[in-house]
PDB file of C-alpha atoms in Angstrom:
ATOM      1  CA  MET A   1      38.737   3.512  25.608  1.00 46.00           C
ATOM      2  CA  ASN A   2      42.134   3.121  23.881  1.00 49.00           C
ATOM      3  CA  SER A   3      42.540   1.693  20.387  1.00 46.00           C
ATOM      4  CA  LEU A   4      44.074  -1.570  21.648  1.00 48.00           C
ATOM      5  CA  VAL A   5      41.058  -2.372  23.867  1.00 45.00           C
ATOM      6  CA  LEU A   6      38.648  -1.437  21.086  1.00 39.00           C
ATOM      7  CA  SER A   7      40.482  -3.692  18.628  1.00 49.00           C
ATOM      8  CA  VAL A   8      40.334  -6.610  21.054  1.00 45.00           C
ATOM      9  CA  MET A   9      36.609  -6.093  21.645  1.00 45.00           C
ATOM     10  CA  LEU A  10      35.901  -5.980  17.911  1.00 44.00           C
ATOM     11  CA  ALA A  11      37.936  -9.116  17.363  1.00 51.00           C
ATOM     12  CA  LEU A  12      35.952 -10.919  20.060  1.00 48.00           C
ATOM     13  CA  MET A  13      32.617  -9.766  18.634  1.00 47.00           C
ATOM     14  CA  THR A  14      33.351 -10.671  14.991  1.00 48.00           C
ATOM     15  CA  PRO A  15      32.560 -14.398  15.406  1.00 50.00           C
ATOM     16  CA  TYR A  16      29.228 -13.459  17.000  1.00 45.00           C
ATOM     17  CA  PHE A  17      28.181 -11.314  14.037  1.00 43.00           C
ATOM     18  CA  ALA A  18      29.329 -13.985  11.577  1.00 47.00           C
ATOM     19  CA  ALA A  19      27.393 -16.661  13.450  1.00 48.00           C
ATOM     20  CA  HIS A  20      24.269 -14.482  13.495  1.00 49.00           C
ATOM     21  CA  ALA A  21      24.461 -13.999   9.733  1.00 53.00           C
ATOM     22  CA  GLN A  22      24.865 -17.758   9.179  1.00 66.00           C
ATOM     23  CA  THR A  23      22.081 -18.888  11.537  1.00 88.00           C
ATOM     24  CA  TYR A  24      19.427 -16.204  10.925  1.00 95.00           C
ATOM     25  CA  PRO A  25      16.594 -16.844  11.340  1.00 96.00           C
ATOM     26  CA  SER A  26      16.813 -19.225  14.274  1.00 96.00           C
ATOM     27  CA  LYS A  27      13.384 -18.516  15.799  1.00 96.00           C
ATOM     28  CA  PRO A  28       9.908 -17.363  14.706  1.00 97.00           C
ATOM     29  CA  ILE A  29       9.560 -13.949  13.060  1.00 98.00           C
ATOM     30  CA  ARG A  30       6.826 -11.516  14.064  1.00 98.00           C
ATOM     31  CA  LEU A  31       5.114  -9.685  11.227  1.00 98.00           C
ATOM     32  CA  ILE A  32       3.178  -6.597  12.306  1.00 98.00           C
ATOM     33  CA  VAL A  33       0.068  -5.733  10.291  1.00 92.00           C
ATOM     34  CA  ALA A  34      -1.315  -2.296  11.122  1.00 89.00           C
ATOM     35  CA  PHE A  35      -4.897  -3.188  10.218  1.00 81.00           C
ATOM     36  CA  PRO A  36      -7.501  -5.620  11.558  1.00 76.00           C
ATOM     37  CA  ALA A  37      -7.653  -9.324  10.804  1.00 79.00           C
ATOM     38  CA  GLY A  38      -9.548 -10.098   7.632  1.00 73.00           C
ATOM     39  CA  GLY A  39      -8.634  -6.892   5.810  1.00 70.00           C
ATOM     40  CA  GLY A  40      -6.574  -6.616   2.660  1.00 75.00           C
ATOM     41  CA  SER A  41      -3.246  -6.143   4.463  1.00 85.00           C
ATOM     42  CA  ASP A  42      -3.960  -9.073   6.777  1.00 86.00           C
ATOM     43  CA  VAL A  43      -4.868 -11.401   3.905  1.00 84.00           C
ATOM     44  CA  MET A  44      -1.763 -10.342   1.971  1.00 88.00           C
ATOM     45  CA  ALA A  45       0.409 -10.875   5.037  1.00 93.00           C
ATOM     46  CA  ARG A  46      -0.873 -14.400   5.620  1.00 91.00           C
ATOM     47  CA  THR A  47      -0.480 -15.267   1.954  1.00 91.00           C
ATOM     48  CA  LEU A  48       3.106 -14.015   1.974  1.00 95.00           C
ATOM     49  CA  THR A  49       4.185 -15.520   5.277  1.00 95.00           C
ATOM     50  CA  GLN A  50       3.099 -18.992   4.246  1.00 93.00           C
ATOM     51  CA  ARG A  51       5.592 -18.918   1.364  1.00 95.00           C
ATOM     52  CA  LEU A  52       8.357 -17.138   3.276  1.00 96.00           C
ATOM     53  CA  SER A  53       8.115 -19.668   6.111  1.00 96.00           C
ATOM     54  CA  GLU A  54       8.754 -22.437   3.614  1.00 94.00           C
ATOM     55  CA  ARG A  55      11.862 -20.674   2.336  1.00 95.00           C
ATOM     56  CA  LEU A  56      13.336 -19.484   5.648  1.00 96.00           C
ATOM     57  CA  GLY A  57      12.467 -22.549   7.724  1.00 95.00           C
ATOM     58  CA  GLN A  58      10.832 -20.548  10.524  1.00 96.00           C
ATOM     59  CA  PRO A  59       7.185 -19.692  11.212  1.00 97.00           C
ATOM     60  CA  PHE A  60       5.899 -16.147  10.886  1.00 97.00           C
ATOM     61  CA  ILE A  61       3.494 -14.866  13.525  1.00 97.00           C
ATOM     62  CA  VAL A  62       1.118 -12.220  12.184  1.00 97.00           C
ATOM     63  CA  ASP A  63       0.558  -9.553  14.833  1.00 97.00           C
ATOM     64  CA  ASN A  64      -2.437  -7.316  14.055  1.00 93.00           C
ATOM     65  CA  ARG A  65      -2.022  -3.841  15.590  1.00 91.00           C
ATOM     66  CA  PRO A  66      -4.922  -1.800  14.126  1.00 85.00           C
ATOM     67  CA  GLY A  67      -5.800   1.807  14.888  1.00 80.00           C
ATOM     68  CA  ALA A  68      -5.277   5.394  13.715  1.00 80.00           C
ATOM     69  CA  GLY A  69      -5.156   4.472  10.035  1.00 78.00           C
ATOM     70  CA  GLY A  70      -2.215   2.127  10.550  1.00 85.00           C
ATOM     71  CA  SER A  71      -0.165   4.513  12.672  1.00 88.00           C
ATOM     72  CA  ILE A  72      -0.339   2.446  15.866  1.00 90.00           C
ATOM     73  CA  GLY A  73       1.029  -0.697  14.249  1.00 94.00           C
ATOM     74  CA  THR A  74       3.704   1.217  12.375  1.00 95.00           C
ATOM     75  CA  GLU A  75       4.903   2.895  15.574  1.00 97.00           C
ATOM     76  CA  ALA A  76       5.146  -0.547  17.207  1.00 97.00           C
ATOM     77  CA  ALA A  77       7.301  -1.749  14.303  1.00 98.00           C
ATOM     78  CA  VAL A  78       9.513   1.330  14.403  1.00 97.00           C
ATOM     79  CA  LYS A  79      10.170   0.887  18.139  1.00 97.00           C
ATOM     80  CA  SER A  80      10.829  -2.868  17.964  1.00 98.00           C
ATOM     81  CA  PRO A  81      14.334  -4.356  18.328  1.00 97.00           C
ATOM     82  CA  ALA A  82      16.228  -4.153  15.036  1.00 97.00           C
ATOM     83  CA  ASP A  83      17.291  -7.810  15.168  1.00 97.00           C
ATOM     84  CA  GLY A  84      15.418  -9.144  12.142  1.00 97.00           C
ATOM     85  CA  TYR A  85      12.747 -10.838  14.233  1.00 98.00           C
ATOM     86  CA  THR A  86      10.148  -8.083  13.934  1.00 98.00           C
ATOM     87  CA  LEU A  87       9.021  -6.955  10.472  1.00 98.00           C
ATOM     88  CA  GLN A  88       6.057  -5.031   9.133  1.00 98.00           C
ATOM     89  CA  LEU A  89       3.840  -5.530   6.125  1.00 97.00           C
ATOM     90  CA  GLY A  90       3.378  -1.875   5.212  1.00 95.00           C
ATOM     91  CA  SER A  91       1.216  -0.313   2.524  1.00 91.00           C
ATOM     92  CA  THR A  92       0.342   2.959   0.831  1.00 92.00           C
ATOM     93  CA  SER A  93      -1.775   4.100   3.780  1.00 88.00           C
ATOM     94  CA  GLU A  94       0.612   3.892   6.699  1.00 91.00           C
ATOM     95  CA  VAL A  95       3.901   4.510   4.865  1.00 95.00           C
ATOM     96  CA  SER A  96       3.127   7.029   2.106  1.00 94.00           C
ATOM     97  CA  ILE A  97      -0.007   8.831   3.293  1.00 92.00           C
ATOM     98  CA  ASN A  98       0.083   9.020   7.086  1.00 91.00           C
ATOM     99  CA  ARG A  99       3.329  10.995   7.269  1.00 92.00           C
ATOM    100  CA  SER A 100       1.471  13.889   5.599  1.00 91.00           C
ATOM    101  CA  LEU A 101      -2.010  13.221   6.973  1.00 89.00           C
ATOM    102  CA  TYR A 102      -1.280  12.833  10.713  1.00 88.00           C
ATOM    103  CA  THR A 103       0.004  15.955  12.416  1.00 87.00           C
ATOM    104  CA  LYS A 104       1.355  14.313  15.588  1.00 87.00           C
ATOM    105  CA  LEU A 105       3.292  11.262  14.430  1.00 91.00           C
ATOM    106  CA  THR A 106       6.292  10.505  16.634  1.00 92.00           C
ATOM    107  CA  TYR A 107       8.164   8.901  13.738  1.00 95.00           C
ATOM    108  CA  ASP A 108       8.658   9.204   9.987  1.00 95.00           C
ATOM    109  CA  PRO A 109       8.033   5.885   8.216  1.00 95.00           C
ATOM    110  CA  LEU A 110      10.420   6.802   5.403  1.00 95.00           C
ATOM    111  CA  LYS A 111      13.247   7.469   7.861  1.00 96.00           C
ATOM    112  CA  ASP A 112      12.461   4.987  10.618  1.00 98.00           C
ATOM    113  CA  LEU A 113      11.654   1.895   8.551  1.00 98.00           C
ATOM    114  CA  ALA A 114      14.120   0.014   6.379  1.00 98.00           C
ATOM    115  CA  PRO A 115      12.555  -1.209   3.120  1.00 98.00           C
ATOM    116  CA  ILE A 116      13.022  -4.889   2.329  1.00 98.00           C
ATOM    117  CA  GLY A 117      10.965  -5.128  -0.832  1.00 98.00           C
ATOM    118  CA  ILE A 118       7.668  -4.458  -2.513  1.00 98.00           C
ATOM    119  CA  VAL A 119       5.239  -7.399  -2.529  1.00 97.00           C
ATOM    120  CA  ALA A 120       2.250  -6.503  -4.691  1.00 94.00           C
ATOM    121  CA  THR A 121       0.226  -3.697  -6.159  1.00 91.00           C
ATOM    122  CA  THR A 122      -3.469  -3.355  -6.830  1.00 87.00           C
ATOM    123  CA  PRO A 123      -5.117  -0.632  -8.893  1.00 88.00           C
ATOM    124  CA  MET A 124      -8.075   1.453  -7.960  1.00 90.00           C
ATOM    125  CA  VAL A 125     -11.022   1.870 -10.279  1.00 94.00           C
ATOM    126  CA  LEU A 126     -13.153   4.915 -11.084  1.00 98.00           C
ATOM    127  CA  ILE A 127     -16.778   3.756 -10.942  1.00 98.00           C
ATOM    128  CA  VAL A 128     -20.075   5.577 -11.467  1.00 98.00           C
ATOM    129  CA  HIS A 129     -23.723   4.794 -10.872  1.00 98.00           C
ATOM    130  CA  PRO A 130     -25.459   3.542 -14.051  1.00 97.00           C
ATOM    131  CA  SER A 131     -27.753   6.591 -13.989  1.00 96.00           C
ATOM    132  CA  MET A 132     -24.727   8.746 -14.761  1.00 96.00           C
ATOM    133  CA  PRO A 133     -24.799   9.323 -18.548  1.00 95.00           C
ATOM    134  CA  ALA A 134     -20.996   9.250 -18.804  1.00 97.00           C
ATOM    135  CA  THR A 135     -19.598   6.121 -20.418  1.00 96.00           C
ATOM    136  CA  ASP A 136     -15.990   7.302 -20.327  1.00 97.00           C
ATOM    137  CA  VAL A 137     -13.794   9.681 -18.347  1.00 98.00           C
ATOM    138  CA  LYS A 138     -13.946  12.513 -20.896  1.00 97.00           C
ATOM    139  CA  GLN A 139     -17.728  12.526 -20.729  1.00 98.00           C
ATOM    140  CA  LEU A 140     -17.604  12.478 -16.924  1.00 98.00           C
ATOM    141  CA  VAL A 141     -15.246  15.458 -16.892  1.00 97.00           C
ATOM    142  CA  ALA A 142     -17.490  17.341 -19.314  1.00 97.00           C
ATOM    143  CA  ILE A 143     -20.563  16.670 -17.164  1.00 97.00           C
ATOM    144  CA  ALA A 144     -18.746  17.700 -13.987  1.00 97.00           C
ATOM    145  CA  LYS A 145     -17.541  20.940 -15.598  1.00 97.00           C
ATOM    146  CA  SER A 146     -21.062  21.736 -16.778  1.00 97.00           C
ATOM    147  CA  LYS A 147     -22.439  21.102 -13.256  1.00 96.00           C
ATOM    148  CA  PRO A 148     -19.864  22.448 -10.796  1.00 96.00           C
ATOM    149  CA  GLY A 149     -20.500  21.348  -7.217  1.00 96.00           C
ATOM    150  CA  GLN A 150     -23.332  19.013  -8.229  1.00 97.00           C
ATOM    151  CA  ILE A 151     -21.464  15.699  -8.693  1.00 97.00           C
ATOM    152  CA  HIS A 152     -20.889  13.884  -5.385  1.00 98.00           C
ATOM    153  CA  TYR A 153     -18.279  11.202  -4.808  1.00 97.00           C
ATOM    154  CA  GLY A 154     -18.117   8.719  -1.948  1.00 95.00           C
ATOM    155  CA  SER A 155     -15.042   7.592  -0.043  1.00 89.00           C
ATOM    156  CA  ALA A 156     -14.045   5.304   2.802  1.00 82.00           C
ATOM    157  CA  GLY A 157     -13.389   8.381   4.943  1.00 79.00           C
ATOM    158  CA  SER A 158     -11.513  11.651   5.009  1.00 78.00           C
ATOM    159  CA  GLY A 159      -7.839  11.069   4.234  1.00 78.00           C
ATOM    160  CA  SER A 160      -8.406   7.517   2.956  1.00 81.00           C
ATOM    161  CA  THR A 161      -6.847   6.375  -0.288  1.00 85.00           C
ATOM    162  CA  THR A 162     -10.301   6.431  -1.897  1.00 87.00           C
ATOM    163  CA  HIS A 163     -10.677  10.083  -0.896  1.00 88.00           C
ATOM    164  CA  LEU A 164      -7.223  11.203  -1.940  1.00 88.00           C
ATOM    165  CA  ALA A 165      -7.384   9.380  -5.283  1.00 90.00           C
ATOM    166  CA  ALA A 166     -10.516  11.396  -6.068  1.00 93.00           C
ATOM    167  CA  GLU A 167      -8.809  14.612  -4.970  1.00 89.00           C
ATOM    168  CA  LEU A 168      -5.917  13.898  -7.328  1.00 88.00           C
ATOM    169  CA  PHE A 169      -8.474  13.411 -10.097  1.00 93.00           C
ATOM    170  CA  ARG A 170     -10.284  16.624  -9.154  1.00 93.00           C
ATOM    171  CA  SER A 171      -7.016  18.545  -9.383  1.00 89.00           C
ATOM    172  CA  ALA A 172      -5.738  16.873 -12.568  1.00 91.00           C
ATOM    173  CA  ALA A 173      -9.050  17.160 -14.426  1.00 93.00           C
ATOM    174  CA  GLY A 174      -9.946  20.613 -13.108  1.00 94.00           C
ATOM    175  CA  VAL A 175     -13.429  19.654 -11.937  1.00 96.00           C
ATOM    176  CA  ASP A 176     -15.484  20.794  -8.941  1.00 96.00           C
ATOM    177  CA  ILE A 177     -16.835  17.617  -7.312  1.00 97.00           C
ATOM    178  CA  VAL A 178     -18.098  17.229  -3.740  1.00 96.00           C
ATOM    179  CA  HIS A 179     -16.687  14.774  -1.203  1.00 94.00           C
ATOM    180  CA  VAL A 180     -19.062  12.568   0.830  1.00 94.00           C
ATOM    181  CA  PRO A 181     -17.058  10.583   3.406  1.00 88.00           C
ATOM    182  CA  TYR A 182     -18.307   7.298   4.883  1.00 84.00           C
ATOM    183  CA  LYS A 183     -17.116   5.108   7.730  1.00 76.00           C
ATOM    184  CA  GLY A 184     -15.425   2.599   5.480  1.00 75.00           C
ATOM    185  CA  ALA A 185     -15.604   1.445   1.879  1.00 80.00           C
ATOM    186  CA  PRO A 186     -18.577  -0.964   2.157  1.00 82.00           C
ATOM    187  CA  PRO A 187     -21.176   1.712   3.076  1.00 87.00           C
ATOM    188  CA  ALA A 188     -19.747   4.060   0.470  1.00 89.00           C
ATOM    189  CA  LEU A 189     -20.049   1.405  -2.238  1.00 91.00           C
ATOM    190  CA  ALA A 190     -23.573   0.550  -1.054  1.00 92.00           C
ATOM    191  CA  ASP A 191     -24.660   4.183  -1.329  1.00 96.00           C
ATOM    192  CA  LEU A 192     -23.036   4.483  -4.734  1.00 97.00           C
ATOM    193  CA  ALA A 193     -24.895   1.373  -5.919  1.00 97.00           C
ATOM    194  CA  GLY A 194     -28.065   2.919  -4.486  1.00 97.00           C
ATOM    195  CA  GLY A 195     -27.543   6.146  -6.414  1.00 97.00           C
ATOM    196  CA  HIS A 196     -27.035   8.368  -3.369  1.00 97.00           C
ATOM    197  CA  VAL A 197     -23.640   9.491  -4.707  1.00 98.00           C
ATOM    198  CA  GLN A 198     -22.614   9.493  -8.350  1.00 98.00           C
ATOM    199  CA  MET A 199     -19.000   8.317  -8.434  1.00 98.00           C
ATOM    200  CA  MET A 200     -16.170   6.835  -6.397  1.00 97.00           C
ATOM    201  CA  PHE A 201     -12.603   5.608  -6.591  1.00 95.00           C
ATOM    202  CA  SER A 202     -12.466   2.121  -5.066  1.00 89.00           C
ATOM    203  CA  THR A 203      -9.909  -0.622  -4.699  1.00 82.00           C
ATOM    204  CA  LEU A 204     -10.474  -3.117  -7.473  1.00 82.00           C
ATOM    205  CA  PRO A 205     -11.215  -6.210  -5.330  1.00 76.00           C
ATOM    206  CA  ALA A 206     -13.923  -4.366  -3.388  1.00 79.00           C
ATOM    207  CA  ALA A 207     -15.616  -3.015  -6.527  1.00 86.00           C
ATOM    208  CA  LEU A 208     -15.467  -6.089  -8.746  1.00 84.00           C
ATOM    209  CA  PRO A 209     -18.644  -7.833  -7.485  1.00 85.00           C
ATOM    210  CA  LEU A 210     -20.723  -4.686  -8.080  1.00 91.00           C
ATOM    211  CA  VAL A 211     -19.137  -4.135 -11.477  1.00 93.00           C
ATOM    212  CA  ARG A 212     -19.706  -7.727 -12.577  1.00 91.00           C
ATOM    213  CA  SER A 213     -23.352  -7.528 -11.503  1.00 95.00           C
ATOM    214  CA  THR A 214     -23.650  -4.286 -13.598  1.00 96.00           C
ATOM    215  CA  ARG A 215     -24.761  -2.337 -10.527  1.00 97.00           C
ATOM    216  CA  LEU A 216     -21.806  -0.005 -11.123  1.00 97.00           C
ATOM    217  CA  ARG A 217     -20.038   1.111 -14.305  1.00 98.00           C
ATOM    218  CA  PRO A 218     -16.235   1.217 -14.457  1.00 97.00           C
ATOM    219  CA  LEU A 219     -14.716   4.072 -16.427  1.00 98.00           C
ATOM    220  CA  ALA A 220     -10.982   3.661 -15.830  1.00 97.00           C
ATOM    221  CA  VAL A 221      -8.397   1.978 -13.647  1.00 95.00           C
ATOM    222  CA  THR A 222      -5.682   4.013 -11.958  1.00 94.00           C
ATOM    223  CA  SER A 223      -2.671   1.821 -12.721  1.00 90.00           C
ATOM    224  CA  ARG A 224      -0.197   2.414 -15.555  1.00 88.00           C
ATOM    225  CA  GLN A 225      -1.303  -0.805 -17.252  1.00 88.00           C
ATOM    226  CA  ARG A 226      -4.778  -2.225 -17.643  1.00 90.00           C
ATOM    227  CA  ALA A 227      -6.006  -4.612 -14.955  1.00 88.00           C
ATOM    228  CA  ASP A 228      -6.352  -8.272 -15.894  1.00 83.00           C
ATOM    229  CA  ALA A 229      -9.729  -8.410 -14.171  1.00 82.00           C
ATOM    230  CA  LEU A 230     -11.032  -5.528 -16.343  1.00 90.00           C
ATOM    231  CA  ARG A 231      -9.164  -5.797 -19.623  1.00 89.00           C
ATOM    232  CA  GLY A 232     -11.726  -3.740 -21.522  1.00 94.00           C
ATOM    233  CA  VAL A 233     -11.433  -0.772 -19.133  1.00 96.00           C
ATOM    234  CA  PRO A 234      -8.772   1.842 -20.001  1.00 97.00           C
ATOM    235  CA  THR A 235      -6.253   3.348 -17.647  1.00 97.00           C
ATOM    236  CA  MET A 236      -6.752   6.925 -16.489  1.00 97.00           C
ATOM    237  CA  ILE A 237      -3.831   7.974 -18.686  1.00 96.00           C
ATOM    238  CA  GLU A 238      -5.372   6.253 -21.706  1.00 97.00           C
ATOM    239  CA  ALA A 239      -8.661   7.955 -20.829  1.00 96.00           C
ATOM    240  CA  GLY A 240      -7.033  11.363 -21.132  1.00 95.00           C
ATOM    241  CA  VAL A 241      -5.947  12.293 -17.595  1.00 94.00           C
ATOM    242  CA  SER A 242      -2.269  12.935 -18.207  1.00 91.00           C
ATOM    243  CA  GLY A 243       0.137  11.673 -15.559  1.00 88.00           C
ATOM    244  CA  TYR A 244      -2.571  10.119 -13.376  1.00 92.00           C
ATOM    245  CA  GLU A 245      -1.311   6.930 -11.782  1.00 88.00           C
ATOM    246  CA  VAL A 246      -2.322   5.521  -8.413  1.00 87.00           C
ATOM    247  CA  ASP A 247      -1.472   2.037  -7.209  1.00 84.00           C
ATOM    248  CA  TYR A 248      -2.146   0.678  -3.758  1.00 88.00           C
ATOM    249  CA  TRP A 249       0.898  -1.305  -2.810  1.00 93.00           C
ATOM    250  CA  TYR A 250       2.099  -3.662  -0.088  1.00 94.00           C
ATOM    251  CA  GLY A 251       5.712  -3.973   0.999  1.00 97.00           C
ATOM    252  CA  LEU A 252       7.930  -5.587   3.597  1.00 98.00           C
ATOM    253  CA  PHE A 253       9.816  -3.419   6.116  1.00 98.00           C
ATOM    254  CA  ALA A 254      12.055  -3.722   9.181  1.00 98.00           C
ATOM    255  CA  PRO A 255      13.121  -1.271  11.911  1.00 98.00           C
ATOM    256  CA  ARG A 256      15.675   1.169  10.482  1.00 97.00           C
ATOM    257  CA  GLU A 257      18.758  -0.161  12.314  1.00 97.00           C
ATOM    258  CA  THR A 258      18.284  -3.757  11.149  1.00 98.00           C
ATOM    259  CA  SER A 259      21.577  -4.994   9.697  1.00 97.00           C
ATOM    260  CA  GLY A 260      22.222  -4.793   5.980  1.00 96.00           C
ATOM    261  CA  GLN A 261      22.996  -8.514   5.904  1.00 96.00           C
ATOM    262  CA  THR A 262      19.572  -9.358   7.308  1.00 97.00           C
ATOM    263  CA  ILE A 263      17.815  -6.949   4.930  1.00 97.00           C
ATOM    264  CA  ALA A 264      19.675  -8.437   1.947  1.00 96.00           C
ATOM    265  CA  LEU A 265      18.816 -11.999   3.008  1.00 97.00           C
ATOM    266  CA  LEU A 266      15.133 -11.200   3.431  1.00 97.00           C
ATOM    267  CA  HIS A 267      15.033  -9.327   0.124  1.00 97.00           C
ATOM    268  CA  LYS A 268      16.600 -12.304  -1.654  1.00 96.00           C
ATOM    269  CA  HIS A 269      14.029 -14.741  -0.276  1.00 97.00           C
ATOM    270  CA  LEU A 270      11.126 -12.353  -0.893  1.00 97.00           C
ATOM    271  CA  ALA A 271      12.146 -11.868  -4.527  1.00 97.00           C
ATOM    272  CA  ALA A 272      12.592 -15.606  -5.025  1.00 97.00           C
ATOM    273  CA  ALA A 273       9.162 -16.328  -3.545  1.00 97.00           C
ATOM    274  CA  LEU A 274       7.506 -13.695  -5.747  1.00 97.00           C
ATOM    275  CA  ARG A 275       8.974 -15.372  -8.824  1.00 96.00           C
ATOM    276  CA  THR A 276       7.204 -18.635  -8.049  1.00 96.00           C
ATOM    277  CA  ALA A 277       3.948 -19.475  -9.765  1.00 96.00           C
ATOM    278  CA  GLU A 278       2.419 -20.475  -6.419  1.00 95.00           C
ATOM    279  CA  LEU A 279       2.767 -17.084  -4.705  1.00 96.00           C
ATOM    280  CA  ALA A 280       1.932 -15.185  -7.895  1.00 94.00           C
ATOM    281  CA  THR A 281      -1.301 -17.168  -8.189  1.00 92.00           C
ATOM    282  CA  ASP A 282      -2.156 -16.580  -4.529  1.00 89.00           C
ATOM    283  CA  ILE A 283      -1.681 -12.817  -4.950  1.00 89.00           C
ATOM    284  CA  ARG A 284      -3.687 -12.610  -8.176  1.00 87.00           C
ATOM    285  CA  LYS A 285      -6.616 -14.348  -6.512  1.00 79.00           C
ATOM    286  CA  GLN A 286      -6.902 -11.220  -4.358  1.00 76.00           C
ATOM    287  CA  GLY A 287      -7.119  -8.915  -7.376  1.00 74.00           C
ATOM    288  CA  ALA A 288      -3.510  -7.796  -6.938  1.00 85.00           C
ATOM    289  CA  GLU A 289      -0.334  -8.262  -8.969  1.00 90.00           C
ATOM    290  CA  PRO A 290       3.002  -9.480  -7.625  1.00 94.00           C
ATOM    291  CA  ALA A 291       5.679  -6.814  -7.904  1.00 94.00           C
ATOM    292  CA  LEU A 292       9.457  -7.081  -8.173  1.00 92.00           C
ATOM    293  CA  LEU A 293      11.814  -4.153  -7.570  1.00 96.00           C
ATOM    294  CA  THR A 294      15.414  -3.982  -6.419  1.00 96.00           C
ATOM    295  CA  LEU A 295      16.034  -2.379  -3.036  1.00 95.00           C
ATOM    296  CA  GLU A 296      17.239   0.770  -4.802  1.00 96.00           C
ATOM    297  CA  GLN A 297      14.151   0.865  -7.019  1.00 97.00           C
ATOM    298  CA  PHE A 298      11.802   0.304  -4.088  1.00 97.00           C
ATOM    299  CA  THR A 299      13.468   3.062  -2.077  1.00 96.00           C
ATOM    300  CA  ALA A 300      13.118   5.493  -4.987  1.00 96.00           C
ATOM    301  CA  PHE A 301       9.507   4.424  -5.483  1.00 95.00           C
ATOM    302  CA  LEU A 302       8.688   5.134  -1.840  1.00 97.00           C
ATOM    303  CA  LEU A 303      10.021   8.690  -2.082  1.00 96.00           C
ATOM    304  CA  GLU A 304       8.041   9.369  -5.255  1.00 93.00           C
ATOM    305  CA  ASP A 305       4.885   7.803  -3.831  1.00 92.00           C
ATOM    306  CA  ALA A 306       5.102   9.801  -0.608  1.00 94.00           C
ATOM    307  CA  ALA A 307       5.524  13.033  -2.591  1.00 93.00           C
ATOM    308  CA  ARG A 308       2.471  12.184  -4.725  1.00 86.00           C
ATOM    309  CA  TRP A 309       0.298  11.521  -1.668  1.00 88.00           C
ATOM    310  CA  SER A 310       1.629  14.571   0.146  1.00 91.00           C
ATOM    311  CA  LYS A 311       0.305  16.651  -2.722  1.00 86.00           C
ATOM    312  CA  ALA A 312      -3.046  14.851  -2.534  1.00 82.00           C
ATOM    313  CA  VAL A 313      -3.308  15.449   1.214  1.00 87.00           C
ATOM    314  CA  ARG A 314      -2.474  19.120   0.722  1.00 86.00           C
ATOM    315  CA  ILE A 315      -5.072  19.493  -2.042  1.00 79.00           C
ATOM    316  CA  SER A 316      -7.740  17.739   0.022  1.00 78.00           C
ATOM    317  CA  GLY A 317      -7.057  19.729   3.190  1.00 81.00           C
ATOM    318  CA  ALA A 318      -7.455  16.490   5.200  1.00 79.00           C
ATOM    319  CA  THR A 319      -5.696  16.156   8.568  1.00 81.00           C
ATOM    320  CA  ALA A 320      -5.760  13.649  11.414  1.00 78.00           C
ATOM    321  CA  ASN A 321      -4.297  13.479  14.914  1.00 71.00           C
TER     322      ASN A 321
END
């Protein structure tokens, strides 16, 4: 193709691209959620899409694609047309963890998804059964070091965030604690409340009812700042575990080749929605905190977060196919 023909073709296509930028979105937007309806990601997605629909003037259709720890839904998002009409609500699990945990992924979420913006974060909480004599993290570490291999911790399953958060703690604190995986967080929390295991790292919303009923004792939260729901509970860093910070986050993504104009438009509306009292209140009701980062900050955060979880996966020895 000679340069004259190419120039003519580009000139003819320019109005199309300009019109697309001016009219987007002109139809409903599909938002893939890689977990089942009713879960944390699903609830966050529906909370977010209600406010984004109001701003963009188009409905969002939440498309639940559960399976393989979020990998099935993420693959569907990666392979979708990059036209701005298919997005994904991603999270720590399927974006940061799975790339190291799953040995046969056909994609890399950091390379094949374009970040639009972070939505919210929620801390995890280190909880123990009341029979455990430790009332703070230092005492727990001392007990664990005096009884190597005798303290058992529950998790939502091998390779889950609850498992890997505990493995990061095991490594950082230098303790020998034993993993007891369950098929989900609810049975793990039930066994912890029953005294069958001694400790666990749980998402804050799931643990709060048991903490408030004094069936479990919180020792520390994993975020950099204290959680509003547990203001009297220190962070892990405050409790003496240097550098320990784990947040479970939710973010908005698009297929990698989505245009920069579309990404910028969606980021602008997402940031504006997160600044409203209405969406902030909706998010806080779920035990999470709205988050605001620039695209550059979010991209840097994703790289750091993936490196942190890669280390946790390596330490744990967990794998999945």
